[in-house]
XYZ file of C-alpha atoms in Angstrom:
761
model
C -15.303 -49.384 -19.234
C -15.718 -45.697 -18.511
C -17.387 -43.399 -21.013
C -15.010 -42.015 -23.626
C -13.905 -38.384 -23.460
C -15.711 -36.167 -26.006
C -12.360 -35.117 -27.453
C -13.401 -34.903 -31.084
C -16.367 -32.648 -30.370
C -14.178 -30.326 -28.325
C -11.464 -30.114 -30.964
C -14.041 -29.447 -33.680
C -15.535 -26.616 -31.643
C -12.126 -25.048 -31.040
C -11.100 -25.386 -34.671
C -14.320 -23.743 -35.819
C -13.579 -20.792 -33.544
C -10.067 -20.305 -34.914
C -9.874 -18.098 -37.992
C -7.849 -20.315 -40.303
C -5.696 -21.396 -37.373
C -6.325 -25.110 -37.010
C -7.398 -28.403 -38.479
C -10.188 -30.546 -37.074
C -9.265 -33.971 -35.827
C -9.561 -36.414 -38.695
C -11.875 -39.414 -38.420
C -9.267 -42.198 -38.856
C -7.287 -40.865 -35.862
C -10.225 -40.742 -33.482
C -9.635 -42.768 -30.338
C -5.817 -42.776 -30.566
C -4.340 -40.871 -27.602
C -1.216 -38.739 -27.778
C -2.378 -35.728 -29.788
C -0.240 -32.880 -28.350
C -2.782 -30.048 -28.686
C -6.573 -29.786 -28.950
C -6.347 -28.947 -32.669
C -3.854 -29.729 -35.414
C -1.760 -26.765 -36.627
C -1.802 -25.323 -40.106
C 1.340 -25.639 -42.228
C 2.304 -21.951 -42.100
C 3.154 -20.129 -38.858
C -0.028 -18.484 -37.508
C 0.043 -14.679 -37.722
C -3.524 -13.690 -36.815
C -3.798 -13.115 -33.033
C -6.030 -15.553 -31.149
C -6.686 -16.068 -27.451
C -4.904 -18.999 -25.722
C -6.488 -22.322 -26.595
C -8.316 -24.221 -23.868
C -6.763 -27.438 -22.576
C -7.479 -30.767 -24.227
C -10.623 -32.605 -23.174
C -8.604 -35.048 -21.039
C -6.959 -32.295 -18.978
C -7.972 -30.501 -15.822
C -6.346 -28.254 -13.240
C -6.663 -27.643 -9.511
C -10.097 -26.578 -8.286
C -10.408 -22.801 -8.150
C -10.408 -22.140 -4.446
C -8.772 -19.243 -2.647
C -5.570 -19.604 -0.595
C -7.841 -20.014 2.415
C -9.993 -22.739 0.890
C -12.956 -20.706 -0.334
C -14.563 -21.662 -3.668
C -14.094 -18.748 -6.042
C -16.450 -19.886 -8.774
C -13.799 -18.849 -11.267
C -13.205 -20.727 -14.491
C -9.957 -22.707 -14.345
C -8.844 -20.671 -17.355
C -8.534 -17.685 -14.988
C -5.530 -19.485 -13.461
C -3.805 -19.796 -16.846
C -2.181 -17.342 -19.222
C -4.538 -14.867 -20.888
C -4.567 -12.477 -23.794
C -3.527 -12.902 -27.400
C -0.265 -10.898 -27.102
C 3.116 -11.660 -25.533
C 3.752 -9.553 -22.421
C 6.194 -9.094 -19.586
C 5.358 -10.586 -16.186
C 3.707 -7.264 -15.377
C 1.435 -7.403 -18.429
C 3.269 -4.959 -20.719
C 2.918 -6.042 -24.358
C 6.102 -6.870 -26.251
C 6.983 -6.334 -29.891
C 10.022 -8.657 -29.972
C 11.403 -11.543 -27.950
C 14.065 -12.783 -30.379
C 16.671 -10.021 -30.111
C 18.423 -8.385 -27.161
C 18.507 -4.602 -26.939
C 21.930 -3.628 -28.326
C 23.891 -0.492 -29.135
C 23.469 -1.026 -32.853
C 22.946 -4.368 -34.673
C 26.543 -5.480 -33.910
C 27.021 -3.523 -30.701
C 27.103 -4.662 -27.084
C 23.945 -5.701 -25.271
C 22.558 -2.975 -23.012
C 21.919 -3.474 -19.302
C 18.794 -1.438 -19.932
C 17.110 -4.469 -21.577
C 14.572 -5.196 -18.824
C 12.842 -7.900 -20.881
C 16.110 -9.796 -21.421
C 16.896 -9.651 -17.703
C 13.401 -10.732 -16.662
C 13.318 -13.589 -19.167
C 16.750 -14.949 -18.179
C 16.171 -14.417 -14.455
C 12.988 -16.449 -14.534
C 14.547 -19.160 -16.689
C 17.491 -19.423 -14.296
C 15.051 -20.169 -11.486
C 12.507 -22.357 -13.292
C 13.649 -25.482 -11.495
C 13.035 -26.104 -7.845
C 14.996 -28.710 -5.869
C 13.778 -32.131 -6.865
C 12.573 -34.583 -4.270
C 15.369 -36.594 -2.707
C 13.180 -39.675 -3.166
C 10.177 -40.078 -5.474
C 11.667 -37.430 -7.773
C 10.303 -38.952 -10.984
C 6.532 -38.840 -10.836
C 3.334 -38.856 -12.862
C -0.066 -37.722 -11.671
C -3.742 -37.345 -12.482
C -6.954 -35.836 -11.148
C -9.900 -37.978 -10.183
C -12.732 -38.679 -7.809
C -13.183 -41.046 -4.879
C -16.679 -42.390 -4.251
C -17.251 -43.921 -0.845
C -19.357 -47.056 -0.507
C -20.189 -46.177 3.102
C -18.907 -49.540 4.323
C -16.349 -47.859 6.619
C -18.946 -45.593 8.220
C -19.345 -47.868 11.239
C -15.659 -47.635 12.161
C -14.707 -44.097 11.039
C -16.488 -40.778 11.426
C -14.508 -39.293 8.503
C -17.102 -37.449 6.427
C -15.603 -38.520 3.087
C -16.157 -42.183 4.039
C -19.918 -41.763 4.449
C -22.148 -43.503 1.903
C -22.106 -42.102 -1.653
C -19.883 -39.121 -0.821
C -17.740 -38.051 -3.793
C -14.384 -36.447 -3.022
C -11.995 -34.834 -5.536
C -8.523 -36.382 -5.477
C -5.086 -35.904 -6.973
C -2.855 -38.989 -7.254
C 0.904 -39.044 -7.859
C 2.812 -42.198 -8.819
C 6.599 -42.256 -8.713
C 9.819 -44.213 -8.577
C 11.929 -43.938 -5.416
C 15.635 -43.990 -6.278
C 16.039 -42.214 -9.618
C 16.265 -38.520 -10.393
C 13.647 -36.657 -12.421
C 15.515 -37.565 -15.606
C 15.668 -41.302 -14.981
C 13.604 -43.952 -16.756
C 10.200 -45.291 -15.722
C 10.669 -49.049 -15.942
C 13.677 -49.503 -13.683
C 13.453 -52.110 -10.924
C 12.340 -50.021 -7.970
C 9.621 -49.425 -5.425
C 6.835 -47.132 -6.664
C 5.102 -44.412 -4.709
C 1.285 -44.261 -4.672
C 0.229 -40.999 -2.987
C -3.378 -39.784 -2.909
C -4.580 -36.333 -1.851
C -8.261 -36.295 -0.832
C -9.782 -32.782 -0.883
C -12.443 -33.532 1.747
C -14.951 -31.112 3.245
C -13.123 -31.462 6.579
C -9.673 -30.694 5.188
C -7.009 -32.527 3.197
C -6.307 -36.196 3.886
C -3.145 -37.609 2.323
C -2.704 -41.378 1.997
C 0.997 -41.594 1.143
C 2.017 -45.153 0.328
C 3.880 -47.493 -2.013
C 3.177 -50.392 -4.352
C 4.909 -52.686 -1.852
C 3.173 -53.192 1.520
C 6.352 -53.317 3.618
C 9.389 -51.079 3.935
C 13.153 -51.611 4.191
C 13.411 -50.289 7.733
C 11.461 -50.367 10.980
C 12.523 -46.988 12.340
C 12.686 -43.632 10.530
C 16.085 -42.837 12.021
C 17.512 -45.286 9.438
C 15.782 -43.708 6.430
C 18.799 -41.583 5.407
C 20.936 -44.738 5.596
C 18.824 -46.882 3.281
C 18.428 -44.044 0.755
C 22.125 -43.133 0.839
C 22.869 -46.818 0.223
C 20.407 -47.099 -2.657
C 21.350 -43.839 -4.385
C 24.266 -43.666 -6.890
C 27.730 -44.010 -5.427
C 28.767 -40.510 -4.294
C 32.174 -40.564 -5.972
C 30.940 -41.320 -9.521
C 27.190 -40.609 -9.333
C 26.505 -44.028 -10.865
C 24.516 -46.182 -11.235
C 21.373 -44.123 -11.658
C 17.915 -45.334 -10.616
C 18.840 -48.884 -9.689
C 19.884 -51.023 -6.770
C 22.325 -53.273 -8.664
C 25.455 -51.967 -6.967
C 27.668 -52.506 -3.937
C 26.390 -49.890 -1.507
C 22.769 -51.051 -1.654
C 23.563 -54.728 -1.187
C 26.164 -53.929 1.452
C 23.478 -52.193 3.510
C 20.671 -54.743 3.106
C 22.993 -57.701 3.695
C 24.107 -56.183 7.007
C 20.632 -54.965 7.886
C 18.408 -58.001 7.548
C 15.168 -56.240 8.513
C 15.325 -55.042 4.881
C 15.015 -58.640 3.621
C 11.231 -58.690 3.191
C 11.044 -55.474 1.160
C 14.081 -56.500 -0.881
C 12.434 -59.794 -1.833
C 9.285 -57.967 -3.004
C 11.489 -55.611 -5.019
C 13.298 -58.544 -6.659
C 9.939 -60.048 -7.588
C 7.859 -58.932 -10.556
C 6.364 -56.222 -8.310
C 9.575 -54.244 -8.862
C 8.838 -53.764 -12.595
C 5.081 -53.070 -12.962
C 3.487 -53.140 -16.413
C 1.664 -49.892 -15.726
C 0.692 -47.588 -12.894
C -2.873 -48.618 -13.784
C -2.006 -52.257 -13.002
C -0.264 -51.693 -9.689
C -1.455 -52.219 -6.136
C -1.011 -49.519 -3.529
C -0.544 -49.863 0.214
C -0.589 -47.461 3.141
C 2.298 -49.568 4.593
C 1.640 -48.511 8.199
C -1.155 -49.476 10.558
C -3.555 -46.567 11.134
C -6.275 -46.073 13.726
C -9.855 -45.288 12.703
C -12.274 -43.629 15.145
C -16.070 -43.727 14.858
C -18.686 -41.280 16.113
C -18.911 -43.096 19.447
C -15.159 -42.894 20.021
C -14.547 -46.591 19.353
C -11.256 -47.351 17.622
C -10.156 -49.930 15.054
C -6.689 -50.568 13.666
C -6.491 -50.789 9.854
C -4.147 -51.233 6.926
C -5.061 -49.477 3.664
C -4.952 -51.220 0.271
C -5.530 -49.948 -3.280
C -6.752 -52.799 -5.541
C -6.552 -52.035 -9.297
C -9.615 -53.005 -11.317
C -7.334 -54.165 -14.152
C -5.413 -56.549 -11.888
C -1.765 -56.531 -10.849
C 0.577 -57.126 -13.788
C 4.271 -56.706 -14.491
C 6.859 -56.554 -17.234
C 9.411 -59.255 -17.822
C 12.957 -58.090 -17.158
C 14.055 -57.992 -20.798
C 11.015 -55.870 -21.683
C 11.876 -53.415 -18.919
C 15.427 -53.032 -20.202
C 14.287 -52.488 -23.793
C 11.636 -49.969 -22.746
C 14.153 -47.934 -20.747
C 16.004 -47.288 -23.995
C 13.041 -47.111 -26.375
C 10.629 -45.066 -24.253
C 11.894 -43.967 -20.813
C 8.502 -42.275 -20.270
C 6.601 -45.539 -20.721
C 4.608 -45.458 -17.475
C 3.951 -41.726 -17.667
C 2.738 -42.031 -21.254
C 0.614 -45.088 -20.470
C -1.235 -43.280 -17.671
C -1.848 -40.090 -19.653
C -2.858 -41.929 -22.833
C -5.302 -44.185 -21.003
C -7.059 -41.182 -19.462
C -7.124 -39.346 -22.783
C -8.586 -42.435 -24.478
C -11.333 -42.636 -21.837
C -10.008 -45.864 -20.267
C -10.121 -44.265 -16.844
C -7.939 -46.160 -14.341
C -9.783 -47.384 -11.256
C -8.821 -48.804 -7.883
C -10.939 -49.936 -4.973
C -9.781 -48.667 -1.600
C -9.887 -51.483 0.916
C -9.008 -51.968 4.547
C -7.881 -54.837 6.699
C -9.293 -54.356 10.207
C -7.856 -55.464 13.544
C -8.939 -55.048 17.170
C -7.266 -52.077 18.860
C -5.959 -54.108 21.772
C -3.205 -53.214 24.211
C -0.414 -55.171 22.503
C -1.420 -54.105 18.949
C -0.692 -57.598 17.649
C -2.795 -59.746 15.313
C -2.312 -63.509 14.981
C 1.232 -63.117 16.315
C 2.073 -60.307 13.843
C 3.207 -56.966 15.266
C 0.991 -54.323 13.658
C 3.506 -51.568 14.428
C 6.286 -53.256 12.422
C 6.310 -51.735 8.893
C 8.345 -54.680 7.565
C 5.429 -57.082 8.163
C 2.175 -57.787 6.344
C -0.981 -59.459 7.561
C -1.898 -62.097 4.938
C -5.302 -61.459 3.386
C -6.301 -65.018 4.233
C -6.091 -64.014 7.921
C -7.689 -60.562 7.531
C -9.622 -60.106 4.267
C -9.471 -56.746 2.505
C -12.885 -55.063 2.682
C -13.702 -52.567 -0.085
C -14.762 -49.107 1.162
C -14.723 -46.954 -1.976
C -13.789 -46.527 -5.647
C -11.076 -44.244 -7.030
C -11.357 -43.155 -10.671
C -8.688 -41.053 -12.398
C -10.427 -39.081 -15.125
C -8.304 -36.032 -16.018
C -4.664 -35.327 -16.784
C -2.918 -32.280 -15.288
C -2.911 -29.205 -17.478
C 0.562 -28.173 -16.253
C 3.128 -30.702 -15.022
C 5.170 -28.299 -12.925
C 2.287 -26.497 -11.218
C 0.529 -29.735 -10.318
C 2.628 -32.920 -10.493
C 5.882 -31.276 -9.414
C 4.529 -28.864 -6.789
C 2.029 -31.169 -5.099
C 3.040 -31.657 -1.461
C 1.949 -34.750 0.462
C 2.244 -35.325 4.185
C 1.228 -38.322 6.308
C 0.179 -35.821 8.971
C -2.561 -34.382 6.760
C -5.380 -36.120 8.625
C -9.111 -35.595 9.118
C -11.381 -36.492 12.032
C -11.898 -40.244 12.102
C -8.333 -41.149 11.013
C -5.421 -41.184 13.447
C -1.869 -42.516 13.517
C -0.275 -45.264 15.596
C 3.097 -45.568 17.319
C 4.849 -47.138 14.332
C 8.392 -45.666 14.676
C 8.775 -45.282 10.907
C 5.502 -43.352 10.713
C 6.614 -41.075 13.576
C 9.666 -39.951 11.610
C 7.635 -39.384 8.467
C 5.347 -37.045 10.424
C 8.363 -34.757 10.860
C 10.230 -35.292 7.616
C 7.533 -34.440 5.078
C 6.883 -30.919 6.384
C 10.586 -30.226 6.675
C 11.101 -31.316 3.073
C 8.329 -29.120 1.633
C 9.775 -25.965 3.202
C 13.060 -26.563 1.368
C 11.570 -27.677 -1.931
C 8.738 -25.193 -2.276
C 10.411 -22.078 -0.925
C 8.866 -21.584 2.491
C 6.009 -22.437 4.808
C 3.194 -21.307 2.509
C 3.296 -24.321 0.172
C -0.308 -25.262 1.177
C -1.428 -22.148 -0.739
C -0.164 -23.443 -4.079
C -3.299 -24.202 -6.130
C -2.724 -27.973 -6.277
C -2.268 -28.128 -2.488
C -5.154 -25.906 -1.450
C -7.734 -27.452 0.813
C -11.391 -27.207 -0.170
C -12.336 -26.532 3.461
C -12.340 -23.038 5.047
C -8.957 -22.025 6.523
C -8.455 -19.692 9.499
C -5.074 -20.787 10.807
C -3.564 -17.585 12.316
C -0.389 -18.334 10.324
C 0.947 -15.149 8.735
C 3.528 -13.813 6.306
C 6.471 -15.916 5.097
C 7.796 -16.436 1.586
C 5.189 -16.609 -1.165
C 2.279 -15.563 1.012
C -0.601 -15.215 -1.455
C -3.499 -14.802 0.976
C -4.351 -11.207 1.926
C -5.267 -11.582 5.564
C -7.457 -9.142 7.485
C -7.792 -8.353 11.161
C -5.192 -7.348 13.740
C -5.127 -10.277 16.157
C -3.639 -13.497 14.728
C -3.299 -14.963 18.208
C -5.359 -16.741 20.838
C -7.003 -15.584 22.998
C -7.977 -12.237 21.511
C -10.797 -9.723 21.762
C -9.766 -7.252 19.054
C -10.950 -9.599 16.269
C -14.059 -10.491 18.226
C -12.395 -13.637 19.564
C -12.236 -15.143 16.086
C -11.103 -17.789 15.302
C -12.766 -19.982 17.917
C -11.923 -23.526 18.979
C -14.159 -26.318 17.719
C -15.405 -29.221 19.784
C -15.907 -32.854 18.906
C -19.512 -32.006 18.041
C -18.407 -29.310 15.575
C -15.841 -31.360 13.656
C -12.630 -30.777 15.614
C -9.723 -33.125 15.056
C -9.054 -34.732 18.429
C -6.311 -37.313 18.838
C -7.295 -40.626 20.363
C -6.350 -40.508 24.071
C -4.096 -43.545 24.039
C -2.724 -44.544 27.417
C 1.059 -44.852 27.484
C 2.364 -47.352 30.032
C 5.163 -46.309 32.326
C 8.429 -47.105 30.552
C 12.106 -46.242 30.401
C 13.445 -43.930 27.710
C 15.448 -46.299 25.475
C 16.857 -46.626 21.965
C 15.739 -50.150 21.171
C 13.039 -52.102 19.331
C 10.539 -54.594 20.722
C 11.489 -58.268 20.502
C 8.736 -58.865 17.928
C 10.729 -56.715 15.468
C 13.569 -59.275 15.453
C 11.919 -61.777 13.091
C 13.373 -60.898 9.673
C 12.865 -64.144 7.740
C 9.454 -65.744 8.330
C 7.528 -63.262 6.182
C 10.038 -63.303 3.303
C 9.650 -67.094 3.395
C 5.855 -66.679 3.297
C 6.218 -64.463 0.209
C 8.536 -66.980 -1.508
C 6.222 -69.900 -0.706
C 3.292 -67.961 -2.210
C 4.906 -67.473 -5.624
C 4.129 -69.674 -8.638
C 7.077 -71.478 -10.289
C 7.469 -68.827 -12.992
C 7.422 -66.010 -10.417
C 10.092 -67.813 -8.413
C 12.264 -68.058 -11.514
C 11.933 -64.286 -12.018
C 13.024 -63.659 -8.411
C 16.047 -65.932 -8.855
C 16.955 -64.106 -12.066
C 16.583 -60.688 -10.405
C 18.868 -61.548 -7.492
C 21.396 -63.104 -9.866
C 21.424 -60.038 -12.120
C 21.665 -57.540 -9.267
C 24.416 -59.392 -7.433
C 26.387 -59.920 -10.635
C 26.785 -56.123 -10.705
C 28.266 -56.119 -7.196
C 32.072 -55.851 -7.146
C 32.916 -57.094 -3.654
C 32.775 -60.856 -3.143
C 32.069 -60.557 0.579
C 28.843 -58.660 -0.086
C 27.608 -61.372 -2.458
C 28.357 -64.052 0.127
C 26.545 -62.051 2.801
C 23.410 -61.789 0.647
C 23.528 -65.523 -0.056
C 23.553 -66.132 3.692
C 20.386 -64.041 3.976
C 18.756 -66.023 1.146
C 19.717 -69.295 2.825
C 17.639 -68.246 5.814
C 14.634 -67.755 3.493
C 14.809 -70.852 1.287
C 17.492 -73.322 0.244
C 16.304 -73.493 -3.394
C 16.370 -69.695 -3.763
C 19.837 -69.500 -2.268
C 21.163 -72.451 -4.279
C 19.969 -71.169 -7.653
C 21.305 -67.646 -7.083
C 24.625 -69.054 -5.847
C 24.892 -71.238 -8.961
C 24.292 -68.213 -11.171
C 27.090 -66.357 -9.389
C 29.452 -69.316 -9.415
C 29.558 -69.421 -5.616
C 28.944 -72.047 -2.965
C 25.500 -71.899 -1.340
C 25.836 -71.518 2.451
C 23.702 -73.341 4.995
C 21.010 -71.530 6.938
C 22.093 -70.033 10.243
C 18.640 -70.492 11.722
C 16.001 -73.135 11.010
C 13.423 -72.082 8.372
C 10.089 -71.031 9.811
C 7.208 -73.308 8.959
C 4.797 -71.130 6.998
C 2.066 -71.816 4.485
C 1.266 -69.798 1.389
C -0.827 -66.678 0.771
C -2.263 -67.027 -2.763
C -3.267 -63.352 -2.774
C 0.439 -62.434 -3.052
C 0.759 -64.046 -6.506
C -0.023 -62.042 -9.646
C -0.820 -65.111 -11.760
C -3.974 -67.188 -12.061
C -6.868 -64.819 -12.791
C -8.366 -63.046 -15.795
C -8.755 -59.271 -15.906
C -10.438 -56.490 -17.966
C -8.582 -55.173 -21.012
C -9.367 -51.440 -20.723
C -6.593 -49.370 -22.278
C -4.558 -52.341 -23.538
C -2.627 -51.725 -26.767
C -2.978 -53.949 -29.843
C -0.417 -53.583 -32.639
C -1.836 -54.218 -36.131
C 0.901 -54.914 -38.692
C 0.000 -54.154 -42.307
C 0.956 -52.329 -45.501
C -0.787 -51.038 -48.611
C -0.901 -54.535 -50.190
C -2.677 -56.397 -47.369
C -6.322 -56.626 -46.281
C -6.891 -52.948 -45.435
C -10.652 -53.401 -45.186
C -10.031 -56.071 -42.560
C -7.540 -53.808 -40.819
C -10.108 -51.004 -40.617
C -12.706 -53.418 -39.224
C -10.289 -54.819 -36.635
C -9.165 -51.328 -35.670
C -12.726 -50.263 -34.946
C -13.409 -53.451 -33.007
C -10.349 -52.793 -30.822
C -11.652 -49.288 -30.081
C -15.131 -50.626 -29.327
C -13.587 -53.056 -26.823
C -12.042 -50.144 -24.891
C -8.516 -50.881 -26.103
C -6.096 -48.834 -28.215
C -5.192 -49.966 -31.764
C -1.859 -48.842 -33.224
C -1.321 -49.530 -36.917
C 2.253 -50.488 -37.874
C 3.356 -50.123 -41.508
C 6.542 -49.625 -43.563
C 6.101 -45.827 -43.649
C 4.066 -43.208 -41.843
C 1.096 -41.343 -43.270
C -1.957 -43.180 -44.551
C -2.585 -46.390 -46.394
C -5.130 -45.917 -49.167
C -7.496 -48.848 -49.579
C -10.820 -49.294 -51.342
C -12.668 -47.579 -48.495
C -11.518 -45.105 -45.852
C -7.754 -44.623 -45.601
C -5.983 -46.253 -42.661
C -3.789 -43.942 -40.574
C -0.395 -45.322 -39.541
C 0.798 -44.740 -35.950
C 4.114 -46.634 -36.009
C 6.624 -47.576 -38.701
C 8.639 -50.789 -38.830
C 11.697 -48.724 -37.913
C 10.031 -47.138 -34.850
C 7.983 -50.067 -33.517
C 9.186 -52.431 -30.829
C 7.147 -55.258 -29.365
C 7.431 -53.950 -25.803
C 4.956 -51.190 -26.649
C 2.127 -53.632 -27.361
C 0.109 -56.064 -25.278
C -0.664 -58.203 -28.350
C 0.108 -58.284 -32.084
C -2.104 -58.968 -35.117
C -0.661 -59.425 -38.620
C -2.906 -58.614 -41.564
C -1.183 -60.932 -44.011
C 2.429 -60.781 -45.197
C 3.446 -57.121 -45.617
C 6.236 -56.478 -48.070
C 9.666 -55.354 -46.905
C 10.037 -51.614 -46.448
C 12.458 -49.600 -48.566
C 14.588 -48.940 -45.450
C 14.948 -52.640 -44.513
C 18.732 -52.811 -44.609
C 21.317 -52.676 -41.874
C 22.956 -49.349 -42.674
C 19.593 -47.559 -42.279
C 18.094 -49.677 -39.516
C 20.204 -52.221 -37.648
C 17.054 -54.124 -36.641
C 16.613 -55.077 -40.289
C 19.804 -57.120 -40.228
C 21.671 -58.318 -43.278
C 20.748 -60.060 -45.513
C 17.025 -59.487 -45.839
C 14.558 -61.999 -44.449
C 13.250 -64.624 -46.834
C 9.646 -63.562 -46.120
C 8.405 -60.005 -45.664
C 10.291 -57.405 -43.662
C 12.922 -58.759 -41.233
C 11.860 -56.189 -38.626
C 8.317 -57.576 -38.629
C 9.723 -61.079 -38.131
C 11.827 -59.769 -35.230
C 8.828 -57.885 -33.800
C 6.761 -61.058 -33.857
C 9.511 -63.236 -32.387
C 10.155 -60.769 -29.590
C 6.457 -60.541 -28.644
C 6.259 -64.323 -28.583
C 9.396 -64.519 -26.446
C 7.822 -62.170 -23.883
C 4.702 -64.296 -23.569
C 2.279 -62.076 -25.490
C -0.670 -63.272 -27.531
C 0.024 -63.060 -31.282
C -2.277 -63.664 -34.203
C -2.880 -63.083 -37.862
C -4.912 -63.793 -40.962
C -4.623 -63.566 -44.727
C -1.564 -65.844 -44.983
C 0.230 -64.415 -41.919
C 1.303 -67.935 -40.910
C 4.195 -67.598 -43.383
C 5.673 -64.825 -41.239
C 5.009 -66.853 -38.108
C 7.002 -69.750 -39.537
C 9.821 -67.365 -40.480
C 9.904 -66.281 -36.834
C 10.030 -69.901 -35.669
C 6.431 -69.794 -34.360
C 4.047 -72.590 -35.268
C 0.265 -72.602 -35.444
C -1.208 -74.487 -32.510
C 1.362 -73.283 -29.984
C 0.083 -71.629 -26.802
C -1.228 -68.129 -27.430
C -0.874 -68.284 -31.250
C -3.957 -67.460 -33.334
C -4.274 -68.031 -37.081
C -7.756 -67.188 -38.380
C -9.544 -66.745 -41.702
C -10.315 -63.058 -41.160
C -9.379 -60.134 -38.924
C -12.433 -59.960 -36.610
C -12.194 -63.696 -35.860
C -8.479 -63.378 -35.114
C -9.162 -60.442 -32.786
C -11.891 -62.294 -30.865
C -9.570 -65.233 -30.225
C -6.708 -62.900 -29.348
C -8.677 -60.894 -26.760
C -9.781 -64.131 -25.091
C -6.077 -64.814 -24.448
C -5.136 -61.310 -23.282
C -7.144 -61.356 -20.039
C -4.426 -63.333 -18.229
C -1.862 -60.647 -19.182
C 0.581 -63.154 -20.675
C 0.562 -66.648 -22.125
C 2.174 -68.140 -19.031
C 2.533 -71.588 -20.622
C 5.455 -70.136 -22.617
C 7.469 -69.798 -19.398
C 7.923 -73.376 -18.194
C 9.863 -73.766 -14.963
C 12.559 -76.462 -14.719
C 11.192 -79.888 -13.811
C 14.192 -81.152 -11.850
């Protein structure tokens, strides 16, 4: 567990410096993330001028380097707004920003009002074009520490032993717009910008190790198919519609990725609990010029975990920012997310195959049992952005941002990406100078001879931005291999015809999907069956459903038969014999126990229950590196014999999907708003025991396989919810700390999987 952020000390210091302008963070709230500003406001509107407040302790901004990569030594605050008074963009102080300049109080607005025009003009242009894909993203700053274990196969300086490199990581969904929800079923982006001493290296990948297509020329097709139908612009951020399934049923190279997306991988529990993959095969080069082919993997320290489908649907309505909030809150709470960067290595032979698997086919994986993932470094995200637009929205990744020691291969999907990313940034970010935006600036010196263009913020000197020259003394000069130049590996290209075709090895579209299916546990298989059944039930055209079933028949007869039964259709026979494959246990998410950093425990109570026990449990949850959220009939504080207990959620606002586990401190009384006209969750009539919303909260958590517990007579509420002591994952203890200890022992497996029995026949 990483060291906690010193947030309270920072907020106290700021509050002390503010003349009557803020309230120090109160003790009972310490450790609960989500505070919007570094200090709490006073009740009245502040009128005494103060300088802008610093960011919260969990926030950071881009390093202060010049547009040409030179460290400026400037405080990050120099990049932010300054001064205590409102001004125009040119720094002129303003006396009013609430009223337009008019010819009299009721007269027409005057064109002379330069402040009105500037304010509206800037507002009209605040939004830049969103990304076509990966539009909805979340990001964080961090550091990558190399273990040095890749030093023998790559000369990249940031992979040398104990080198620490600043990074910026952006997670995203693929299909939805910026306004879509987080927990839709979709592929997630996992893009990492390494600010190395040799330049920027971008590892731009996904949470699924394979892609829908083998050649970039088909990328517009798969995205056009997955996006909302162009006539109605629905459905948003999902693949459960005709055009997507029409495409993938006719284009069976998409089968492998589609199966991963229909698995639990398509609805991750958190960005912190999500694997990342470089997807393509890359080539590493060492100091001697020897080459090795590799695939990159990000392995989360917290394990790989997912939502269940009903949770995902509820969260999309209750908190569409669930993943974004989870990432930011975890960093603010000091539960810094961590991933190990690993590589699978393969000989760089002429055919670029490994154990019969084509390494240039982005729809294929190499099972870890054949090529183990070797850890080469640790990524830690330790600071939230201080401005979403300037950092998360304007960050520009590119697979062609490479450093010496890392090279590309002839993967045809990768080749197209090398063009597409640069082309996209010019449109989105207003011109060719997007690398000069603070979040994109390299930390290495830049002398590129590129000049002018929109938004040029470097002030170049000299008269000869060309090579060769003598007027600038010959500067800049070419580097050699001994002075850190990037030199592409001199790969020999055999004599060949110019053709538009794929190698024969790309034609196998079913053996690896079958490997994935065979590697799933029974409960994971049931989730895949349910996902296909749900998605295809949203498809209008019968022929498309039948086509998909034919694809499934070529993967596995059970998968096809169960989905067909759910759709009320006849299961077709396979058109080709199933490939004999084994299983790859590393593909399953179930079967291990993981750390609990940043997990959320809901503590249900009211003013009549064991508040001393609640306070003790709350502190124990914090000490364990988790986040306690107290749930009570009303907000505010519950006054007990000792310190008051601060409430974070009310019965009306709480939903089980927000919590990883629940603890009940007795039998809280029904809230005054526990009736259907005020809160439909309360139902009608009232529950026989306690508040009906607490009973529903408990039943829902149990239904989703979460550990639940209680003390002080809480078993009465459990019985009301139809839950009996002694069932899997149910804890009834004599006191709060004992209940918590037993509960945390259950939480390491993510869910109580025994509650999801698969059919026996």
